[in-house]
Amino acid sequence: DLNIKILNSYLNLEKSYPNCVVLLPHDKSSTYSLIYESDYIICFCSTVGAEASYMGKRTIGIAKFR
């Protein structure tokens, strides 16, 4: 299943980069606290990127285009 492959590729980022944390949609962490504590925000299909950018954080948006 393609969605599982994509999800697993994102989750594997945590293994490759020790300072990388991948949060899934059901995560109960405070988004604003995480943005505040982060140097960079990488987001996929959410409003978090716009909110982080508004807060002055360096933001990278990624998505799969066809």
mmCIF file with all atom_site columns, N, CA, C and O in Angstrom, residues 1-11 44 64:
data_model
loop_
_atom_site.group_PDB
_atom_site.id
_atom_site.type_symbol
_atom_site.label_atom_id
_atom_site.label_alt_id
_atom_site.label_comp_id
_atom_site.label_asym_id
_atom_site.label_entity_id
_atom_site.label_seq_id
_atom_site.pdbx_PDB_ins_code
_atom_site.Cartn_x
_atom_site.Cartn_y
_atom_site.Cartn_z
_atom_site.occupancy
_atom_site.B_iso_or_equiv
_atom_site.pdbx_formal_charge
_atom_site.auth_seq_id
_atom_site.auth_comp_id
_atom_site.auth_asym_id
_atom_site.auth_atom_id
_atom_site.pdbx_PDB_model_num
ATOM 1  N N  . ASP A 1 1  ? 0.837  -1.184 0.000  1.00 0.00 ? 1  ASP A N  1
ATOM 2  C CA . ASP A 1 1  ? 0.000  0.000  0.000  1.00 0.00 ? 1  ASP A CA 1
ATOM 3  C C  . ASP A 1 1  ? 0.885  1.251  0.000  1.00 0.00 ? 1  ASP A C  1
ATOM 4  O O  . ASP A 1 1  ? 1.769  1.391  0.826  1.00 0.00 ? 1  ASP A O  1
ATOM 5  N N  . LEU A 1 2  ? 0.619  2.152  -0.926 1.00 0.00 ? 2  LEU A N  1
ATOM 6  C CA . LEU A 1 2  ? 1.447  3.346  -1.093 1.00 0.00 ? 2  LEU A CA 1
ATOM 7  C C  . LEU A 1 2  ? 1.445  4.236  0.145  1.00 0.00 ? 2  LEU A C  1
ATOM 8  O O  . LEU A 1 2  ? 2.490  4.727  0.564  1.00 0.00 ? 2  LEU A O  1
ATOM 9  N N  . ASN A 1 3  ? 0.287  4.411  0.774  1.00 0.00 ? 3  ASN A N  1
ATOM 10 C CA . ASN A 1 3  ? 0.224  5.267  1.961  1.00 0.00 ? 3  ASN A CA 1
ATOM 11 C C  . ASN A 1 3  ? 1.079  4.727  3.096  1.00 0.00 ? 3  ASN A C  1
ATOM 12 O O  . ASN A 1 3  ? 1.701  5.496  3.822  1.00 0.00 ? 3  ASN A O  1
ATOM 13 N N  . ILE A 1 4  ? 1.115  3.424  3.261  1.00 0.00 ? 4  ILE A N  1
ATOM 14 C CA . ILE A 1 4  ? 1.951  2.811  4.294  1.00 0.00 ? 4  ILE A CA 1
ATOM 15 C C  . ILE A 1 4  ? 3.423  3.037  3.975  1.00 0.00 ? 4  ILE A C  1
ATOM 16 O O  . ILE A 1 4  ? 4.219  3.339  4.864  1.00 0.00 ? 4  ILE A O  1
ATOM 17 N N  . LYS A 1 5  ? 3.803  2.931  2.709  1.00 0.00 ? 5  LYS A N  1
ATOM 18 C CA . LYS A 1 5  ? 5.198  3.171  2.313  1.00 0.00 ? 5  LYS A CA 1
ATOM 19 C C  . LYS A 1 5  ? 5.604  4.605  2.593  1.00 0.00 ? 5  LYS A C  1
ATOM 20 O O  . LYS A 1 5  ? 6.700  4.868  3.083  1.00 0.00 ? 5  LYS A O  1
ATOM 21 N N  . ILE A 1 6  ? 4.724  5.549  2.281  1.00 0.00 ? 6  ILE A N  1
ATOM 22 C CA . ILE A 1 6  ? 5.019  6.962  2.535  1.00 0.00 ? 6  ILE A CA 1
ATOM 23 C C  . ILE A 1 6  ? 5.138  7.214  4.034  1.00 0.00 ? 6  ILE A C  1
ATOM 24 O O  . ILE A 1 6  ? 6.082  7.856  4.492  1.00 0.00 ? 6  ILE A O  1
ATOM 25 N N  . LEU A 1 7  ? 4.200  6.698  4.807  1.00 0.00 ? 7  LEU A N  1
ATOM 26 C CA . LEU A 1 7  ? 4.236  6.866  6.257  1.00 0.00 ? 7  LEU A CA 1
ATOM 27 C C  . LEU A 1 7  ? 5.516  6.286  6.832  1.00 0.00 ? 7  LEU A C  1
ATOM 28 O O  . LEU A 1 7  ? 6.190  6.922  7.643  1.00 0.00 ? 7  LEU A O  1
ATOM 29 N N  . ASN A 1 8  ? 5.876  5.093  6.399  1.00 0.00 ? 8  ASN A N  1
ATOM 30 C CA . ASN A 1 8  ? 7.104  4.467  6.900  1.00 0.00 ? 8  ASN A CA 1
ATOM 31 C C  . ASN A 1 8  ? 8.341  5.269  6.529  1.00 0.00 ? 8  ASN A C  1
ATOM 32 O O  . ASN A 1 8  ? 9.295  5.348  7.310  1.00 0.00 ? 8  ASN A O  1
ATOM 33 N N  . SER A 1 9  ? 8.339  5.887  5.353  1.00 0.00 ? 9  SER A N  1
ATOM 34 C CA . SER A 1 9  ? 9.502  6.697  4.974  1.00 0.00 ? 9  SER A CA 1
ATOM 35 C C  . SER A 1 9  ? 9.639  7.909  5.891  1.00 0.00 ? 9  SER A C  1
ATOM 36 O O  . SER A 1 9  ? 10.748 8.294  6.250  1.00 0.00 ? 9  SER A O  1
ATOM 37 N N  . TYR A 1 10 ? 8.528  8.492  6.309  1.00 0.00 ? 10 TYR A N  1
ATOM 38 C CA . TYR A 1 10 ? 8.590  9.614  7.256  1.00 0.00 ? 10 TYR A CA 1
ATOM 39 C C  . TYR A 1 10 ? 9.032  9.136  8.636  1.00 0.00 ? 10 TYR A C  1
ATOM 40 O O  . TYR A 1 10 ? 9.851  9.775  9.290  1.00 0.00 ? 10 TYR A O  1
ATOM 41 N N  . LEU A 1 11 ? 8.499  8.027  9.074  1.00 0.00 ? 11 LEU A N  1
ATOM 42 C CA . LEU A 1 11 ? 8.879  7.496  10.386 1.00 0.00 ? 11 LEU A CA 1
ATOM 43 C C  . LEU A 1 11 ? 10.346 7.096  10.422 1.00 0.00 ? 11 LEU A C  1
ATOM 44 O O  . LEU A 1 11 ? 10.995 7.188  11.472 1.00 0.00 ? 11 LEU A O  1
ATOM 45 N N  . PHE A 1 44 ? 3.501  18.544 6.432  1.00 0.00 ? 44 PHE A N  1
ATOM 46 C CA . PHE A 1 44 ? 2.915  17.856 5.299  1.00 0.00 ? 44 PHE A CA 1
ATOM 47 C C  . PHE A 1 44 ? 1.406  18.011 5.384  1.00 0.00 ? 44 PHE A C  1
ATOM 48 O O  . PHE A 1 44 ? 0.773  17.452 6.275  1.00 0.00 ? 44 PHE A O  1
ATOM 49 N N  . LYS A 1 64 ? 3.314  15.320 -1.775 1.00 0.00 ? 64 LYS A N  1
ATOM 50 C CA . LYS A 1 64 ? 3.481  14.486 -2.960 1.00 0.00 ? 64 LYS A CA 1
ATOM 51 C C  . LYS A 1 64 ? 2.590  15.058 -4.056 1.00 0.00 ? 64 LYS A C  1
ATOM 52 O O  . LYS A 1 64 ? 1.393  15.221 -3.877 1.00 0.00 ? 64 LYS A O  1
#
